[in-house]
Coordinates of C-alpha atoms and ligand atoms in Angstrom, one line a residue:
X1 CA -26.4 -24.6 -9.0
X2 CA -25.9 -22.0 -11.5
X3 CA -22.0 -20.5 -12.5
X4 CA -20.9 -18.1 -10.1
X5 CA -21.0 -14.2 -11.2
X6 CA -17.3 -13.1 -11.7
X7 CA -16.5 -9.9 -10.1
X8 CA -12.9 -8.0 -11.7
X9 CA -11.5 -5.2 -9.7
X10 CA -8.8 -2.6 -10.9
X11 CA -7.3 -0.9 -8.2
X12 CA -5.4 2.5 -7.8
X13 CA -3.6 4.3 -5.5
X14 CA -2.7 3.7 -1.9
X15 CA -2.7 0.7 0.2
X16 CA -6.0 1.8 1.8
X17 CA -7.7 1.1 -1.6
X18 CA -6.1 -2.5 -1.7
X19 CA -7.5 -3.0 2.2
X20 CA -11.0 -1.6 0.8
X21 CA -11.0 -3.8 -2.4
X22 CA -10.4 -7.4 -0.4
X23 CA -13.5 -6.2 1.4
X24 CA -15.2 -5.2 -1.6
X25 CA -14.7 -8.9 -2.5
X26 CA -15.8 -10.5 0.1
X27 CA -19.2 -7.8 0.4
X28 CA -19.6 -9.3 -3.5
X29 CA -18.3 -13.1 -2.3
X30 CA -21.3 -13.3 0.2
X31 CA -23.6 -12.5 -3.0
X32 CA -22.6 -14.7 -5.0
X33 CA -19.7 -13.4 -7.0
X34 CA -15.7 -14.9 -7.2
X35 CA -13.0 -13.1 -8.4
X36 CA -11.6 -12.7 -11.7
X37 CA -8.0 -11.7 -13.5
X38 CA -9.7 -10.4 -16.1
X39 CA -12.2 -7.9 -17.5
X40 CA -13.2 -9.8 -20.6
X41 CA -14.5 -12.5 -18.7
X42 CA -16.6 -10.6 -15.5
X43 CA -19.9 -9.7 -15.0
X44 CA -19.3 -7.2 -13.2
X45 CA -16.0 -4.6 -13.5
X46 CA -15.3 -2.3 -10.7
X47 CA -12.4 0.8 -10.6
X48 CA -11.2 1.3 -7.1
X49 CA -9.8 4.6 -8.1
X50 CA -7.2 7.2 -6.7
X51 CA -7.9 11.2 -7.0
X52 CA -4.5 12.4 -5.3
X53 CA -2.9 13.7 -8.9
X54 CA -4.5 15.1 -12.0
X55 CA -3.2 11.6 -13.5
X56 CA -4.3 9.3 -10.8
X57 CA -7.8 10.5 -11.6
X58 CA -7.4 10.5 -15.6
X59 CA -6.7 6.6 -15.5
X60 CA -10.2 6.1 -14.6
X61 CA -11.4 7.6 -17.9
X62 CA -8.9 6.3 -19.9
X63 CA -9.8 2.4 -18.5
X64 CA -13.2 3.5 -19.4
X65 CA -13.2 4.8 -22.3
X66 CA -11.4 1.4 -23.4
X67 CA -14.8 -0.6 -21.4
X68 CA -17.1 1.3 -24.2
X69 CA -16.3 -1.9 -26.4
X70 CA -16.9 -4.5 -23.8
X71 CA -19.9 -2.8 -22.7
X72 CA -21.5 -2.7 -26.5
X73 CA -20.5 -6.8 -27.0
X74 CA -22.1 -7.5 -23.7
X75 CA -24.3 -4.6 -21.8
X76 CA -25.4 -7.0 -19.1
X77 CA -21.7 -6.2 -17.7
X78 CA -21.8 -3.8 -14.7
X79 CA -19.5 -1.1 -14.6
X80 CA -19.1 0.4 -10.9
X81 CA -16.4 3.3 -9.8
X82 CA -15.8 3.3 -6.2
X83 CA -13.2 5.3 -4.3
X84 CA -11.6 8.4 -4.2
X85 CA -12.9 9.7 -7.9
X86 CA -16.0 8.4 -7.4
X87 CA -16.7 10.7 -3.9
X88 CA -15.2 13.8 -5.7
X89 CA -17.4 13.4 -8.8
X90 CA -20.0 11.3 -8.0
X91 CA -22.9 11.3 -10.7
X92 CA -20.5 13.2 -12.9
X93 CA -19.0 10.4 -13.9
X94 CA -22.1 9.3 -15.5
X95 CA -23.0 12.1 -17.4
X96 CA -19.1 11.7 -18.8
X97 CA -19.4 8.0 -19.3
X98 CA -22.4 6.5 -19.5
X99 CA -21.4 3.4 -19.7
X100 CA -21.4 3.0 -15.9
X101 CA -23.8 1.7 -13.7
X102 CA -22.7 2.4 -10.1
X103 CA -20.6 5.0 -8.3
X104 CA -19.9 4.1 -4.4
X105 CA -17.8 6.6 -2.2
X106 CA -15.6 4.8 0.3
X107 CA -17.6 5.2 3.3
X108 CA -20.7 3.4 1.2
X109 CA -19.0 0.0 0.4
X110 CA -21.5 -1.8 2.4
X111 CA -24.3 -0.9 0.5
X112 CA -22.2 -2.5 -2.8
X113 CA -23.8 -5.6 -3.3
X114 CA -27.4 -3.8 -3.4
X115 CA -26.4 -1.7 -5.5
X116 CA -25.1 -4.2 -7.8
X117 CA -28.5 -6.0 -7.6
X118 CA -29.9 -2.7 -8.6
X119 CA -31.9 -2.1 -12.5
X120 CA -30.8 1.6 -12.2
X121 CA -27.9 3.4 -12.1
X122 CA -26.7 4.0 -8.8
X123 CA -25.3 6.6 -6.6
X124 CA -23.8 6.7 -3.2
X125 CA -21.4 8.9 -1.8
X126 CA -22.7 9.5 1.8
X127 CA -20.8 9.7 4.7
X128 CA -22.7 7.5 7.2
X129 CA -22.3 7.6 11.1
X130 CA -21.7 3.6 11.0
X131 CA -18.4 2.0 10.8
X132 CA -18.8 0.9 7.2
X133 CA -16.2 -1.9 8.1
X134 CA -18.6 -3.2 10.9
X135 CA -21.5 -3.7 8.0
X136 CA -19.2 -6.1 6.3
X137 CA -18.9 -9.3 6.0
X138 CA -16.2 -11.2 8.1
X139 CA -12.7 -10.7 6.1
X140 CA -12.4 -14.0 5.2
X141 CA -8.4 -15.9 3.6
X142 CA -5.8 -13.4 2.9
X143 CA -3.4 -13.8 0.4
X144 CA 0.2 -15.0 2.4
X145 CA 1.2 -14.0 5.7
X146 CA 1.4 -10.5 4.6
X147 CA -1.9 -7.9 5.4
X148 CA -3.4 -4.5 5.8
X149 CA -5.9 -3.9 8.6
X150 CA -7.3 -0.4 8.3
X151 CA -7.7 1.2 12.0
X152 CA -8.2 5.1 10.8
X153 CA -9.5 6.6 7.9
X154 CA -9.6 10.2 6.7
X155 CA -7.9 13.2 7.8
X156 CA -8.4 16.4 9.6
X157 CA -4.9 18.2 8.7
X158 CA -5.9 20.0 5.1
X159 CA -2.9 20.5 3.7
X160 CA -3.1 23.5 0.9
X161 CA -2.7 20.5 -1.6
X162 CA -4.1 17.5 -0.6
X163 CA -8.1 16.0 -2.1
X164 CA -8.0 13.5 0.9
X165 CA -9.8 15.6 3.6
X166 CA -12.5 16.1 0.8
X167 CA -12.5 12.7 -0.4
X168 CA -12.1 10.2 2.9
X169 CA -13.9 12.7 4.7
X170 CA -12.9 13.8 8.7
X171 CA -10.8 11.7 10.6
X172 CA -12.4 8.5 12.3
X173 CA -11.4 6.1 14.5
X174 CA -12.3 2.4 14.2
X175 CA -13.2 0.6 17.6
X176 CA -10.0 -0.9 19.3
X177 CA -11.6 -4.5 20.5
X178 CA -12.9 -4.8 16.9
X179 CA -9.5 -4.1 15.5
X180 CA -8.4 -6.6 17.6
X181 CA -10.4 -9.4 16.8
X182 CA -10.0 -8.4 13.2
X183 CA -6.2 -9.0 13.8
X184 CA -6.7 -12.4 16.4
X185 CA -8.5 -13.3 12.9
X186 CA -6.3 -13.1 10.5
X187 CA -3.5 -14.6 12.4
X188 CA -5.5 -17.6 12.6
X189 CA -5.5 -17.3 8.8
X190 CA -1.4 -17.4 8.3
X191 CA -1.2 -13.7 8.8
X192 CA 2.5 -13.4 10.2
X193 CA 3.5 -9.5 9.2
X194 CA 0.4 -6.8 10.2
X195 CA 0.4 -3.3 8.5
X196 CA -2.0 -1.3 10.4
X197 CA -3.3 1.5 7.7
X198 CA -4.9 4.7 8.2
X199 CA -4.3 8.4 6.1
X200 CA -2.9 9.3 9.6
X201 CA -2.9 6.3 11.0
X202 CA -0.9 8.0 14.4
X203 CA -3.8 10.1 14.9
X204 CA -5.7 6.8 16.0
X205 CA -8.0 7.8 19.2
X206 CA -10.7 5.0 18.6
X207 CA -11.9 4.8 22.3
X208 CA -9.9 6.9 23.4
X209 CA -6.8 4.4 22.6
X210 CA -3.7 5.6 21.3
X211 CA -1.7 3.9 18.1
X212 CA 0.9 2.9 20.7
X213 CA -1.7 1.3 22.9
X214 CA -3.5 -0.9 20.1
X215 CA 0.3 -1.8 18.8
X216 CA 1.0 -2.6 22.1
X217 CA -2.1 -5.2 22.7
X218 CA -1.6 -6.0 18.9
X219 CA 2.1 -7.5 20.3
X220 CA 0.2 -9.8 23.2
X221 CA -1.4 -11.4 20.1
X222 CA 0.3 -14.9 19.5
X223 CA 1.6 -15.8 16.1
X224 CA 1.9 -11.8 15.5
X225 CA 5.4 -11.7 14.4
X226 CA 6.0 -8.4 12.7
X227 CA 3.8 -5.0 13.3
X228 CA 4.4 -2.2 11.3
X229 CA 1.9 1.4 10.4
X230 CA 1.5 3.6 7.6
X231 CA 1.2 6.6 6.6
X232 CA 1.9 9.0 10.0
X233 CA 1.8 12.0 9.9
X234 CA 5.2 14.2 12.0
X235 CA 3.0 16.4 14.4
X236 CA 1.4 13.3 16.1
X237 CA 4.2 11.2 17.1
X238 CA 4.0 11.0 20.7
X239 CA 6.1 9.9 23.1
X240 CA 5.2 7.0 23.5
X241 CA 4.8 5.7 20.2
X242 CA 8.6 6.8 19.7
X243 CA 9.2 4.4 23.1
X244 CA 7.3 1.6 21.6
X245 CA 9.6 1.7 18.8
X246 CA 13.1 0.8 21.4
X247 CA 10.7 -1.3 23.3
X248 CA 8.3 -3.7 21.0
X249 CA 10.3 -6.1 19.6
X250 CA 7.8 -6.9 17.1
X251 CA 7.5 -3.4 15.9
X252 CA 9.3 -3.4 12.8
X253 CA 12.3 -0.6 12.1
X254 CA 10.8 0.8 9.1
X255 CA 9.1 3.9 9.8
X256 CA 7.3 6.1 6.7
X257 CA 7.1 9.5 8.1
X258 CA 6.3 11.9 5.0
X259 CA 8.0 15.7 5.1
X260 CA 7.3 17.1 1.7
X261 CA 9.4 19.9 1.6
X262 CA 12.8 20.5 3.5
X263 CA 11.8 24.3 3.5
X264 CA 10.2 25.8 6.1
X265 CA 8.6 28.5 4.0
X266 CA 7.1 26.1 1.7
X267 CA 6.0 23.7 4.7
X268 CA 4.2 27.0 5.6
X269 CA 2.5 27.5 2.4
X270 CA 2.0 23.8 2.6
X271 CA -0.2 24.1 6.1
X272 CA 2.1 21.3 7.3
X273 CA 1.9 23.0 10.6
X274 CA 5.6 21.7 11.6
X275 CA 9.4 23.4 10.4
X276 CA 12.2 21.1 9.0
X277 CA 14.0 21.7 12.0
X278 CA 11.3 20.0 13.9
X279 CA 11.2 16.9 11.2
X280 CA 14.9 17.0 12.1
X281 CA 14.7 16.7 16.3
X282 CA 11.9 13.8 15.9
X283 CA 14.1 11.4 13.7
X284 CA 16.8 12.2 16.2
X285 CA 14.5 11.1 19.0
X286 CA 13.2 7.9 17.2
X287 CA 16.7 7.1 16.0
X288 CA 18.0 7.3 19.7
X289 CA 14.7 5.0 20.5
X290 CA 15.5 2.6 17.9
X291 CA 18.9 3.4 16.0
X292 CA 18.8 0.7 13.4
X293 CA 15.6 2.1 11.9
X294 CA 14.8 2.3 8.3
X295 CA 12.9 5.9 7.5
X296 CA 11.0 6.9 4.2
X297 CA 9.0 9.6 3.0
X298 CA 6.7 11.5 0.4
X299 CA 7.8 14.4 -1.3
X300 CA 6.5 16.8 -3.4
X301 CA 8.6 19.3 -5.7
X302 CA 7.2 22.3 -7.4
X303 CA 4.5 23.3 -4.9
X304 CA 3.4 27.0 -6.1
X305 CA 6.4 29.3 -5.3
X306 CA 8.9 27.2 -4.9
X307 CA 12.9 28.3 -5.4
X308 CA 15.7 27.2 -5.7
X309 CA 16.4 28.0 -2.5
X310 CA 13.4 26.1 -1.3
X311 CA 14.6 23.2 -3.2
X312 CA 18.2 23.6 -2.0
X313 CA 16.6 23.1 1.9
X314 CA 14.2 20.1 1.1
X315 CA 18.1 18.0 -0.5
X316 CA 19.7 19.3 2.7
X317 CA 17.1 17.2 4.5
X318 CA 17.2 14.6 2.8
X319 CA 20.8 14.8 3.2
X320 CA 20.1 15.0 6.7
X321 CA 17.9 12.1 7.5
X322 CA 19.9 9.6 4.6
X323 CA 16.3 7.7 3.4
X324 CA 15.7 3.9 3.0
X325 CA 13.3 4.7 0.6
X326 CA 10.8 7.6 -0.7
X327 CA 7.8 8.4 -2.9
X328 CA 8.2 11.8 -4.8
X329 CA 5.4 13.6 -7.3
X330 CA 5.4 16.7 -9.0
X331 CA 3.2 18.8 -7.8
X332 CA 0.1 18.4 -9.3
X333 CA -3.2 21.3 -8.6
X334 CA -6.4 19.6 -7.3
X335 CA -9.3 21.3 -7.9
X336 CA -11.1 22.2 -4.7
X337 CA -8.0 22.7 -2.5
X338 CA -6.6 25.9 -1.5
X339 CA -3.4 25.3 -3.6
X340 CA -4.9 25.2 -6.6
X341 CA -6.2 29.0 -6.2
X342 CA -2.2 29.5 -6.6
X343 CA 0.0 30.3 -9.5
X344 CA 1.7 27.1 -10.7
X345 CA 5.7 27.1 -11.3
X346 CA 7.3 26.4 -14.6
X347 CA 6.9 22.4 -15.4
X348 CA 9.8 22.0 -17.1
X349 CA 11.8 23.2 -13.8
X350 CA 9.9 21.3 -11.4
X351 CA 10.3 18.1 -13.6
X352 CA 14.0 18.8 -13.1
X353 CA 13.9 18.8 -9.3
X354 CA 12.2 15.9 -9.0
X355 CA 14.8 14.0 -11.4
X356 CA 17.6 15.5 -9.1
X357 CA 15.4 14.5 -5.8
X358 CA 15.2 11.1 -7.2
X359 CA 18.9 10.8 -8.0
X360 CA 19.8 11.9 -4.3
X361 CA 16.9 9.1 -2.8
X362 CA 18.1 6.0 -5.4
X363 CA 21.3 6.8 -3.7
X364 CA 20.9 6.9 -0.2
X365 CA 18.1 3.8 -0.4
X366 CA 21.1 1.6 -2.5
X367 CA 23.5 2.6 0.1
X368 CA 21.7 1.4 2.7
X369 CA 20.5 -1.6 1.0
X370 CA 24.3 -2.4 0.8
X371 CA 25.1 -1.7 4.2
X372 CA 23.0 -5.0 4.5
X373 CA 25.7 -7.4 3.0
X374 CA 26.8 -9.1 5.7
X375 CA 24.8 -9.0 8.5
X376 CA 22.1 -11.8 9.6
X377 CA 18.4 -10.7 9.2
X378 CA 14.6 -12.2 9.6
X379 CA 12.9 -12.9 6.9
X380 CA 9.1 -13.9 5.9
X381 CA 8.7 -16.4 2.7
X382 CA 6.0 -14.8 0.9
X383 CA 6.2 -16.6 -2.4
X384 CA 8.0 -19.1 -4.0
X385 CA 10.7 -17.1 -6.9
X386 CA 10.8 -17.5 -10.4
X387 CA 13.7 -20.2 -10.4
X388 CA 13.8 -23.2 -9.2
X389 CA 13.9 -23.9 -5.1
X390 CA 13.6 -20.2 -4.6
X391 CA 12.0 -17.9 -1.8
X392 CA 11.1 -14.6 -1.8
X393 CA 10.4 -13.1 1.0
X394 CA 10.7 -9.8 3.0
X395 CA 12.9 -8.9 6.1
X396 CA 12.4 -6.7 8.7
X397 CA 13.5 -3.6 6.9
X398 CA 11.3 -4.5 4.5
X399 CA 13.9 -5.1 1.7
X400 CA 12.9 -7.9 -0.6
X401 CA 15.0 -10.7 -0.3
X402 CA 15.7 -13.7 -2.3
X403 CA 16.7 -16.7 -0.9
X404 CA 17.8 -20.0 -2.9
X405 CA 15.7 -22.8 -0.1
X406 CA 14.4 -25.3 -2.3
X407 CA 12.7 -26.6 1.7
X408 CA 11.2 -23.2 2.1
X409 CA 7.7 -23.0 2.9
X410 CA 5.4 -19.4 2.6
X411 CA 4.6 -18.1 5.6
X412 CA 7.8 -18.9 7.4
X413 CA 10.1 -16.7 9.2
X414 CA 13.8 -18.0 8.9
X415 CA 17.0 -16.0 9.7
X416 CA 18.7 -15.4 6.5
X417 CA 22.8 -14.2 5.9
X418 CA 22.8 -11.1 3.1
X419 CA 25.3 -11.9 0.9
X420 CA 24.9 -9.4 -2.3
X421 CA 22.7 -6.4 -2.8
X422 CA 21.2 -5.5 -6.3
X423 CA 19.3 -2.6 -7.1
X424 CA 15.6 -3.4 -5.9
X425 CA 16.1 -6.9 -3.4
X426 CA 19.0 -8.5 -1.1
X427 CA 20.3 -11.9 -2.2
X428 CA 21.0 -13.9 1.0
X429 CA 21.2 -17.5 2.0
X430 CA 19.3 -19.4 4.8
X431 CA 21.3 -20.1 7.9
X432 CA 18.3 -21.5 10.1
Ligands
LIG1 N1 -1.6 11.0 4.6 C1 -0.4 10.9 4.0 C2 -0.3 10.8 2.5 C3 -1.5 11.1 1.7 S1 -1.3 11.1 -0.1 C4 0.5 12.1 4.5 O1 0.0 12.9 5.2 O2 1.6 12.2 4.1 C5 0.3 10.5 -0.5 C6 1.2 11.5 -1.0 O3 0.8 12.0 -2.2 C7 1.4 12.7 -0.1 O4 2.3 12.4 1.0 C8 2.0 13.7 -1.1 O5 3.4 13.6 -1.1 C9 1.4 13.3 -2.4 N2 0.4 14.2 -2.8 C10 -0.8 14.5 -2.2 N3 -1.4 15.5 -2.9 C11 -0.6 15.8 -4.0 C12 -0.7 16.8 -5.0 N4 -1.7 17.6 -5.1 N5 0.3 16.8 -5.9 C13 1.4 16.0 -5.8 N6 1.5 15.1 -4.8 C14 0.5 15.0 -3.9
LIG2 FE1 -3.4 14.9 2.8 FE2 -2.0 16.2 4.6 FE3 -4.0 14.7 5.4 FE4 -1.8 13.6 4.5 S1 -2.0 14.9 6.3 S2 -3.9 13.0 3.9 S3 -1.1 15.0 2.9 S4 -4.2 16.5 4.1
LIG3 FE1 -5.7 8.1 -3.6 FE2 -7.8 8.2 -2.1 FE3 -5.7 6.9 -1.3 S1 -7.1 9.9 -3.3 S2 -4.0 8.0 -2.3 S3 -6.9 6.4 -3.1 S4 -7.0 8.0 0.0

């Protein structure tokens, strides 16, 4: 039999991407390819790319631009873009860099290994009516007990800055019984921890489900430890997802509930459709559902028009709410969106608001991490540390935490005593 094709993927952006390129793999797998570590030795290269910032979307030229060289020594290689770049631009990327062979949107990753087969170059950015997901192959081993299962995918919200609507296209529901035995699936493969994605994941409807009724038939599913969902959007948590939260124990307390702006003005401009007020009363009422839990966020500073006053009100919030953790950009002007039509602010000014934003988060996500000293938590052995006999693992607040368990096996759930707190993990030791 001849030497299997090697297949190396690079991928950006968010965790839907890293979902997307394990099924990218196996789409190749069934063709014939295995996975590499390394462009110099592949057949075939793809970028998963990201288009949410004006950088996100430059890596992919600049990784290009440094294939030119490998392409010259050995133009058998295929090149393919797939993702978020590759629906904005499509064919444009060719013209800019011929060099590549294939562009696939992300509702056209089915049609990848034909397209790889393919003489000619190759375009597909269509948005079928299919479940893309159901055109796959089975998913087949995961890597640890850790996974992403993607139950939603694009959005219907258009905020004035955001590509996504554009590039993932309107919202859409994956069927529920599929999700399910997607899930049943994976736990038979180790899985332990689930992290059910979607751009607004809470905005699930497949079947007319909600989020809170998958998680809850997701918890019936033995050998299902840990549950958790990402990202959600504030204007669709209901009720009773905010219940499931006090009454799931295998619903994790970490909840990534993104604001953007603590002023209402700006969450205006923003179309974010809600007031910081409003942000405010909801983590009150998941707090009271589940007060231990762990809350995080995205934020962006120096949206066109913002003040100092605007500013002032998104670090009152975050004063407020006291984050676990957060993401924060600068605002960057996508082309396309109705933001971009807008005058930008001085750079130099917002790149000083997001160093002050960031000082105020590292803060509040070390204090909490050392409010963790002490007290006995779960965690998940994910991989075996850099010294000797050590775990690393993650708990239930999703802290990383490093255990020295020279027995310890991946995959296991053990109850672990936090004993120091540093500025990224917990330090703890095993005590069953
Ligand atoms: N669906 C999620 C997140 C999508 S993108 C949500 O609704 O929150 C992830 C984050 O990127 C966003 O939350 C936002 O903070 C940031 N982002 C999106 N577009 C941006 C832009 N044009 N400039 C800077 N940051 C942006
Ligand atoms: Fe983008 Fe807003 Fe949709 Fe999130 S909710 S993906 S920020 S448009
Ligand atoms: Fe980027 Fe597309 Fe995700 S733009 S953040 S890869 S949905």
């Amino acid at each position: 039999m001849a030497d299997p094709k090697k297949l190396f993927i690079k991928t950006y952006g968010c965790q839907m991407n890293v979902y997307d390129s394990e099924r990218m793999a196996e789409a190749m797998g069934a063709d014939g390819y295995v996975t590499t570590e390394t462009a110099e030795d592949a057949d075939m290269v793809l970028l998963n790319t990201c288009h949410i910032r004006e950088k996100a979307g430059e890596k992919l030229y600049s990784d290009l631009g440094r294939l030119k060289k490998l392409k010259a020594a050995r133009p058998d290689v295929k090149i393919g873009v797939a993702g978020c770049v590759a629906q904005a631009e499509g064919a444009e990327i060719m013209r800019r860099m011929p060099i590549v062979d294939l562009v696939v949107g992300p509702q056209s990753y089915h049609r990848l290994p034909e397209m790889a087969r393919a003489n000619t170059p190759q375009v597909d950015t269509d948005f079928p009516l299919e479940d893309k997901f159901d055109l796959l192959p089975e998913r087949k081993a995961t890597r640890g007990p850790m996974a992403f299962l993607t139950v939603q995918e694009g959005c219907d919200k258009f905020c004035a800055f955001c590509v996504v609507p554009y590039t993932r296209g309107a919202e859409v529901s994956r069927d529920p019984q599929r999700i399910l035995t997607e899930a049943r699936g994976l736990v038979e493969k180790g899985v332990r921890d689930l992290t059910l994605l979607g751009q607004n994941v809470n905005a699930f409807h497949g079947d007319g489900w909600t989020l809170a009724r998958l998680i809850r038939e997701l918890a019936k599913v033995d050998g299902l430890e840990r549950i958790r969902y990402t990202t959600s959007h504030p204007n669709d948590m209901d009720d009773d997802l905010i219940a499931a939260h006090g009454d799931l124990p295998k619903l994790m307390p970490y909840l990534h509930l993104p604001v953007q702006s603590g002023s209402d003005r700006i969450l205006k401009a923003m179309n974010r459709k809600h007031t910081a007020e409003a942000y405010l009363r909801l983590i009150e009422r998941i707090r009271a559902a589940r007060p231990d839990i762990l809350l995080s966020s995205d934020f962006i500073v120096g949206f066109p028009g913002e003040t100092d006053q605007d500013f002032e009100d998104t670090l009152s919030l975050i004063r407020a709410v006291n984050y676990g953790a957060a993401y924060s950009f600068k605002y960057s002007a996508r082309p396309g969106t109705p933001a971009a039509e807008k005058p930008e602010i001085d750079g130099a000014v917002a790149d000083a608001r997001l160093q002050t934003l960031q000082a105020l988060i590292t803060r509040q996500q070390r204090g909490l991490q050392e409010a963790m000293v002490g007290r006995e938590v779960g965690v998940l052995y994910e991989k075996a540390g850099r010294e000797a006999g050590q775990m690393i693992g993650k708990s239930d607040h999703l802290h990383a935490v490093f255990v020295n368990d020279p027995n310890g096996r991946v995959g296991e759930m053990v109850r672990v005593r936090i004993l120091a707190s540093s500025s990224n993990s917990l330090a703890g030791a095993r005590i069953s």
